[in-house]
mmCIF file of C-alpha atoms in Angstrom:
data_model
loop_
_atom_site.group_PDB
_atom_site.id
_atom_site.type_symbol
_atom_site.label_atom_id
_atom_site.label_comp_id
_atom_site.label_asym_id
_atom_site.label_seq_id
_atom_site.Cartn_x
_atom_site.Cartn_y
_atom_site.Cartn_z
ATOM 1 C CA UNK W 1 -4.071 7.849 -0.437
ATOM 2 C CA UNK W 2 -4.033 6.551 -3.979
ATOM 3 C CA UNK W 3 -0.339 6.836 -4.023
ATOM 4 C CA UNK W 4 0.847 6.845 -7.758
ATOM 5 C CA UNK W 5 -1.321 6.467 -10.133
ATOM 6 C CA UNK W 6 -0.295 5.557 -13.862
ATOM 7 C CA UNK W 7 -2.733 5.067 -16.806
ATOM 8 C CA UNK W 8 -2.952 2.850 -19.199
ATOM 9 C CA UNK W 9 -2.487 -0.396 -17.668
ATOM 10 C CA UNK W 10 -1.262 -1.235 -21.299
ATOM 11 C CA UNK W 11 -1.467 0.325 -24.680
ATOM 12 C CA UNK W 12 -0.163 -0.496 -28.436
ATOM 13 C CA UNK W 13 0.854 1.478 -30.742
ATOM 14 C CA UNK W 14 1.898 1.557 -33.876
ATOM 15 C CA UNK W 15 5.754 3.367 -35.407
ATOM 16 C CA UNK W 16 5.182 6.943 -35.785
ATOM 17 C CA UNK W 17 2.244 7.359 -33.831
ATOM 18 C CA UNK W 18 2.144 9.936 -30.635
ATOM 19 C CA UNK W 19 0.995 9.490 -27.192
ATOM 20 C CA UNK W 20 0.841 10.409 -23.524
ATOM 21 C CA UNK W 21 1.491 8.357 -20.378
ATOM 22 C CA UNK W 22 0.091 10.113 -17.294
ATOM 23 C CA UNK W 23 1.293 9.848 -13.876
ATOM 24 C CA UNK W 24 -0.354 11.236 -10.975
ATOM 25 C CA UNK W 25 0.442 11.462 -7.016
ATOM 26 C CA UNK W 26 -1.287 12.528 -4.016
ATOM 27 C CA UNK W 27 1.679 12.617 -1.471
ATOM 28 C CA UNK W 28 2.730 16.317 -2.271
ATOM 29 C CA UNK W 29 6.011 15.029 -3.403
ATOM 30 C CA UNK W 30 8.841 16.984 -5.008
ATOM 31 C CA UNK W 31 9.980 14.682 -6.641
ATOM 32 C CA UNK W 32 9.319 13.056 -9.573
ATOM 33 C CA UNK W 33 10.543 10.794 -12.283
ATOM 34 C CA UNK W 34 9.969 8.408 -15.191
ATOM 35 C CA UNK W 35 11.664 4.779 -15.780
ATOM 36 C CA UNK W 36 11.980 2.351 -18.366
ATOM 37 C CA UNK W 37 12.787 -1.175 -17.683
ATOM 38 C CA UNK W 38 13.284 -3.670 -20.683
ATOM 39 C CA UNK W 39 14.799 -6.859 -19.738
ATOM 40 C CA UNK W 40 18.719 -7.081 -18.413
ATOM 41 C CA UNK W 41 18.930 -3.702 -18.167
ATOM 42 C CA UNK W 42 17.218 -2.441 -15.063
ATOM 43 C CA UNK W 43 16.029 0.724 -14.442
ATOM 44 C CA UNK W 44 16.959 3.512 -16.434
ATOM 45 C CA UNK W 45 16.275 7.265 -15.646
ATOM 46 C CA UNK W 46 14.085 9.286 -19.053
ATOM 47 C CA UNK W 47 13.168 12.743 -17.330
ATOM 48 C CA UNK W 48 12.796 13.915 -13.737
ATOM 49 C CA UNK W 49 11.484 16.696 -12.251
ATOM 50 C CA UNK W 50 12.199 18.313 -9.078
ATOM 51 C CA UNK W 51 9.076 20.582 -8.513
ATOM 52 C CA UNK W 52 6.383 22.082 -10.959
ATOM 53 C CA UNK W 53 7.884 24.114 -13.742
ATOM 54 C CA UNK W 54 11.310 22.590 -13.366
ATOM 55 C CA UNK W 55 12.148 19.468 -15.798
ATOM 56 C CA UNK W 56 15.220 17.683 -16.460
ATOM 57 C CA UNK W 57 16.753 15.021 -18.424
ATOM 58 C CA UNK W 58 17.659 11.707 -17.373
ATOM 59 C CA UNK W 59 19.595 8.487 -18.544
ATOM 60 C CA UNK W 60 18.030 8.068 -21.904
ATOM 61 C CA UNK W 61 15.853 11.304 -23.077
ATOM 62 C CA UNK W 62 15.718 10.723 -26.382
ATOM 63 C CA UNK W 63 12.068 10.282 -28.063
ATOM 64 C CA UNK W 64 10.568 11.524 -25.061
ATOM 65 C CA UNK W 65 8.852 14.822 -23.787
ATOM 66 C CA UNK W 66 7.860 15.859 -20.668
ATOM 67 C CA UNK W 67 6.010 18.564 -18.683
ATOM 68 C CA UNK W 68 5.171 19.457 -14.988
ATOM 69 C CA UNK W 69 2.793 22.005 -14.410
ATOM 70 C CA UNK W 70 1.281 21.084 -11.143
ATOM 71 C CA UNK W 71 3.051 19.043 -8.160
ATOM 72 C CA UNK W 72 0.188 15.852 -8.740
ATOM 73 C CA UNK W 73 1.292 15.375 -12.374
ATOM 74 C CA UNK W 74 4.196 14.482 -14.498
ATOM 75 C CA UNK W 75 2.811 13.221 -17.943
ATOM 76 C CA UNK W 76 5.427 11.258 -20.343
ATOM 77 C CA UNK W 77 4.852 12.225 -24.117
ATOM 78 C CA UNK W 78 6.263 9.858 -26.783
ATOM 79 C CA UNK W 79 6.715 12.108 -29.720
ATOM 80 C CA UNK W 80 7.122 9.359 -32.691
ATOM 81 C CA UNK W 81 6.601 6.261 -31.673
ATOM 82 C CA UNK W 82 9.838 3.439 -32.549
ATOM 83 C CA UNK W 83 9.737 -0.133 -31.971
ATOM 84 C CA UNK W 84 12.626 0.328 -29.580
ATOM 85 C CA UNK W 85 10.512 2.332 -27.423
ATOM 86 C CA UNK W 86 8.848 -0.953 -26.298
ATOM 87 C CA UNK W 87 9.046 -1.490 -22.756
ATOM 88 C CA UNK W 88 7.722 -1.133 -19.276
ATOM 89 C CA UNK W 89 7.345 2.458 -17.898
ATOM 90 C CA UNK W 90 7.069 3.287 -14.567
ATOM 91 C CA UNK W 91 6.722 6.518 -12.698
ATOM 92 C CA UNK W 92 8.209 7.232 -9.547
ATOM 93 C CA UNK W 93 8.133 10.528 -6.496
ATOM 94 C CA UNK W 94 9.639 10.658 -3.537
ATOM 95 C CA UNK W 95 9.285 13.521 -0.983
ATOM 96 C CA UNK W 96 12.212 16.147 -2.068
ATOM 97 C CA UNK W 97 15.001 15.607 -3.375
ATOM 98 C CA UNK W 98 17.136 14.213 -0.014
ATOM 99 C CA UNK W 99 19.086 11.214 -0.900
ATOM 100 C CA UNK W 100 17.647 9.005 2.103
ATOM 101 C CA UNK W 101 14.297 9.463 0.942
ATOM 102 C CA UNK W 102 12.821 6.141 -0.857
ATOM 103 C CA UNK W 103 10.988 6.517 -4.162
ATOM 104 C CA UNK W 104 7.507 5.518 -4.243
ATOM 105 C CA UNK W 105 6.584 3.676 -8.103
ATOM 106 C CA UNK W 106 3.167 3.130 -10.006
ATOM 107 C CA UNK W 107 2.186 -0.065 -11.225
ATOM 108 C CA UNK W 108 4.140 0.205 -14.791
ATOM 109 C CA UNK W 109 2.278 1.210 -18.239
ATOM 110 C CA UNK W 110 3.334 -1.956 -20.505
ATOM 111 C CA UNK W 111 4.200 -0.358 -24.383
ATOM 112 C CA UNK W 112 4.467 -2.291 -27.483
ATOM 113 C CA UNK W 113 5.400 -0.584 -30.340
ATOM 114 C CA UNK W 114 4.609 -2.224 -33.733
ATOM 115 C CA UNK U 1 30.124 7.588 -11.957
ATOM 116 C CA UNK U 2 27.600 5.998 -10.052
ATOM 117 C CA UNK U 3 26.979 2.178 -10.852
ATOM 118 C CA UNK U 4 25.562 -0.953 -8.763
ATOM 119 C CA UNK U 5 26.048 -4.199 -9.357
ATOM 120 C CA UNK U 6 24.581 -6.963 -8.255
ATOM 121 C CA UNK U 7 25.002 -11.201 -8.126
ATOM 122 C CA UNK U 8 23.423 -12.225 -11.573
ATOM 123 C CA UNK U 9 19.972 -14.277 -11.431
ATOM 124 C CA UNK U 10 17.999 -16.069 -11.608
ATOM 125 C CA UNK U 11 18.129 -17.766 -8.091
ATOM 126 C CA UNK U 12 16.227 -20.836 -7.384
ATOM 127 C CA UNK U 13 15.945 -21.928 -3.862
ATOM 128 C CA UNK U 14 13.670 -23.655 -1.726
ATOM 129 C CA UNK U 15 11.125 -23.239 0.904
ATOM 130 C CA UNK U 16 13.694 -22.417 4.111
ATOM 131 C CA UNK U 17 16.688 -21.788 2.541
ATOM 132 C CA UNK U 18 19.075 -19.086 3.261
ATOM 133 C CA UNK U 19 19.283 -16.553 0.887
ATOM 134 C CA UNK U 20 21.903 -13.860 0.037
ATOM 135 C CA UNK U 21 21.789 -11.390 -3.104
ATOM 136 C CA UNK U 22 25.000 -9.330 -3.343
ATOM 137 C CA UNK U 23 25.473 -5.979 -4.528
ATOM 138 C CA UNK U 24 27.831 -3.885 -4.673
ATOM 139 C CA UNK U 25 28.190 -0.347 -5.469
ATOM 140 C CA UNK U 26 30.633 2.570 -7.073
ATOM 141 C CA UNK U 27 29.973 6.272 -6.077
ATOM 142 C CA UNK U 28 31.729 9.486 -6.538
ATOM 143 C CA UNK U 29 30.785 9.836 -2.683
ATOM 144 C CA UNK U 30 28.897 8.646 -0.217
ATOM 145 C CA UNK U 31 25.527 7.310 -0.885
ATOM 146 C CA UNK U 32 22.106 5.998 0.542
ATOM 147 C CA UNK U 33 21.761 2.293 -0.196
ATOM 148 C CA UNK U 34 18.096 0.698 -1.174
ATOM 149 C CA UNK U 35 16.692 -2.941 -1.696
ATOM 150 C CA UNK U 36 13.422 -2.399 -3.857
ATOM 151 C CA UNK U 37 11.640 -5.640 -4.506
ATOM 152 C CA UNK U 38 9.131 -6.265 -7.664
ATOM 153 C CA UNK U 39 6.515 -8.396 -7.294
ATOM 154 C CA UNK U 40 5.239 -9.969 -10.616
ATOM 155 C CA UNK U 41 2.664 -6.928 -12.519
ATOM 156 C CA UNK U 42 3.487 -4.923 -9.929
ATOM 157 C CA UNK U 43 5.810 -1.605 -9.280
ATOM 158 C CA UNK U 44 8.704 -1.273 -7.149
ATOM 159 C CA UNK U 45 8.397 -0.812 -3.592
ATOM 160 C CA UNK U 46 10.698 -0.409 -0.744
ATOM 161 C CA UNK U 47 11.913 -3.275 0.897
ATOM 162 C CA UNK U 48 14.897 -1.493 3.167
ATOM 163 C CA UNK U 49 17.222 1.063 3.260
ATOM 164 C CA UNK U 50 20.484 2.325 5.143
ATOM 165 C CA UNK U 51 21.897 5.900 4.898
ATOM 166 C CA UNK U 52 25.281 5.523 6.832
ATOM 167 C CA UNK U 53 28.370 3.381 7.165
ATOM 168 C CA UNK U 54 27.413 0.309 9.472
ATOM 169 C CA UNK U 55 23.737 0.875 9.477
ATOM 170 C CA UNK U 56 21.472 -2.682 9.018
ATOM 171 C CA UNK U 57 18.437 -1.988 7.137
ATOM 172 C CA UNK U 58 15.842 -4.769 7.851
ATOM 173 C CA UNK U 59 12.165 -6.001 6.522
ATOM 174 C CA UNK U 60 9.811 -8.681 6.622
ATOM 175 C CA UNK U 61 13.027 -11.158 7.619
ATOM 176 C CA UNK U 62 15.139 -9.198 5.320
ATOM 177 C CA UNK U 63 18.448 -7.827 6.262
ATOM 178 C CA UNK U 64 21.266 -5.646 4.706
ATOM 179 C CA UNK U 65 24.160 -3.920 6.269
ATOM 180 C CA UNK U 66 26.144 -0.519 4.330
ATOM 181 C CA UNK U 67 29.582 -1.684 4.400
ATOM 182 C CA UNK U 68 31.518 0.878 3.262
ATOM 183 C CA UNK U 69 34.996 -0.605 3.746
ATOM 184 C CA UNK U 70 33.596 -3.138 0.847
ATOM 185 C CA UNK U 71 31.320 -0.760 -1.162
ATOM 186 C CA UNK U 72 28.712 -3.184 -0.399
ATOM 187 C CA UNK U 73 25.544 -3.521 0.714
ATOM 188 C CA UNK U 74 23.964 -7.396 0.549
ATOM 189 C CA UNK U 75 20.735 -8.581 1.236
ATOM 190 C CA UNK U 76 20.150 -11.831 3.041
ATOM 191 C CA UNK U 77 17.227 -13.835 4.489
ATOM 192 C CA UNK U 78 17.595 -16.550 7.209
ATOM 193 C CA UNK U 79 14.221 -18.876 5.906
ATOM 194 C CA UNK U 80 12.811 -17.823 2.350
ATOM 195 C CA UNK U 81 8.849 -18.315 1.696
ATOM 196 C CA UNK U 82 7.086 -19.065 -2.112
ATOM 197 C CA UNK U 83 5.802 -15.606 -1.515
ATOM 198 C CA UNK U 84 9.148 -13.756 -1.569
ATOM 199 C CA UNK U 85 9.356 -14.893 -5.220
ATOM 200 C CA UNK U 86 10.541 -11.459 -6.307
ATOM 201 C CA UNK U 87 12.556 -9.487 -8.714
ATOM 202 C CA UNK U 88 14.827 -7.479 -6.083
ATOM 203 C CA UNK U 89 17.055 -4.062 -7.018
ATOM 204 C CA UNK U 90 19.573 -2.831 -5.198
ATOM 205 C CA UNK U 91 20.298 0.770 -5.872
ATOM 206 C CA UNK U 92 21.739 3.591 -4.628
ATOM 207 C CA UNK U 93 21.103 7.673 -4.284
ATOM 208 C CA UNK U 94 24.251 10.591 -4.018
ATOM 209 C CA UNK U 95 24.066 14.385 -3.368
ATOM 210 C CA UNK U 96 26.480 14.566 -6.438
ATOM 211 C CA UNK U 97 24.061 13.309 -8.480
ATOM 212 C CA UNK U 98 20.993 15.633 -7.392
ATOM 213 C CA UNK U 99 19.612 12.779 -5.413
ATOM 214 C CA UNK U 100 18.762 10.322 -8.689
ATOM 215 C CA UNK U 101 18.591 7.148 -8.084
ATOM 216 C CA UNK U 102 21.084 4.499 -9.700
ATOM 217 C CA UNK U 103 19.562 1.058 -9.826
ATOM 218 C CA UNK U 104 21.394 -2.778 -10.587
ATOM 219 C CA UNK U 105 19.923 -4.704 -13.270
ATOM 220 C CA UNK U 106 17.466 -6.620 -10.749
ATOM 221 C CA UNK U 107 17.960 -10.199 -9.499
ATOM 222 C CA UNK U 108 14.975 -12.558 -9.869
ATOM 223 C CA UNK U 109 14.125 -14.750 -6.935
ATOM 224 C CA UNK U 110 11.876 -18.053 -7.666
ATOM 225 C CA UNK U 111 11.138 -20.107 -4.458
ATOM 226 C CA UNK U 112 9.629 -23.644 -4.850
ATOM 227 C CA UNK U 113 7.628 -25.389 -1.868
#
């Protein structure tokens, strides 16, 4: 198993412009869900999704998009790129949504926005 | 709401040392408790976990114990290694909250030989 897979490694962009972060997982999980971590602050929760077709808003939504059509993928749109959009972005799953079960997290996409 | 706090970092200890990283925790309930740990350019992965009062999650020499009584759940280490040079996150996951995660702000971890 590949686990969770997140592409790019890095990327730069520059205010205004659009793009998509994709996540991908080969667990059959459930669950799904999309981080950013910027530096004091932790982890905080963008969008999760608890199957394919259903969506939901996290923490801090704003600026971002997101779709799930299929169980393997949960892509992350940034509509109009702001500086304050850079950070590290990390997608997580976990298998359903039972509270004992651990999250499983890519490697990170690392965003600068100019 | 939901909200975990842990010791503020960074932490700079030596080869052997005994280690401890609080955290504590605030729920509308009664949660599972996580350590993730964050190894540098890397994701988070599971370190340990405990799901009920009194339960000691444990991992590569890692230990916590869900102590309700205290709303805390704090990670400890008997003999630290350079190689558990870590950013670690306690966090914690409630029914109320349809099973999302709540994480602390992360506590860095720098062991010198």
């Amino acid at each position: 198993n590949a686990g969770v897979t997140q592409t790019p490694k890095f990327q730069v962009l520059k205010t205004g412009q659009s793009m998509t972060l994709q996540c991908a997982q080969d667990m059959n999980h459930e669950y799904m869900s999309w981080y950013r971590q910027d530096p004091g602050m932790g982890l905080r929760l963008i969008h999760y999704s608890v199957g394919a077709g259903i969506t939901d808003q996290g923490e801090v939504p704003n600026g971002y998009n997101v779709s799930r059509s299929t169980t393997e993928d949960f892509p992350l749109r940034l509509l109009s790129a702001a500086p304050s959009q850079t950070s590290v972005y990390f997608c997580a799953s976990s298998y359903g949504r039972r509270i004992y079960n651990e999250q499983f997290f890519g490697p990170g996409t690392r965003l600068t926005v100019l | 709401g939901n909200s975990v706090t842990q010791m503020e970092g960074p932490v700079t200890l030596s080869e052997e040392a005994f280690l401890t990283i609080n955290c504590t925790y605030t729920a509308t309930g009664y949660p599972s408790l996580f350590w993730y740990v964050q190894y540098p350019g890397e994701g988070l992965q599971l370190l340990l976990k405990a799901t009920k009062a009194d339960d000691k999650g444990s991992n590569k020499g890692f230990e916590a114990t869900y102590r309700k009584e205290t709303t805390s759940f704090h990670l400890e280490k008997g003999s630290v290694q350079v190689s558990d040079s870590a950013v670690y996150f306690c966090a914690l996951s409630i029914n109320t909250n349809a099973g999302k995660s709540t994480f602390g702000d992360g506590t860095t971890l720098t062991v010198k030989p």
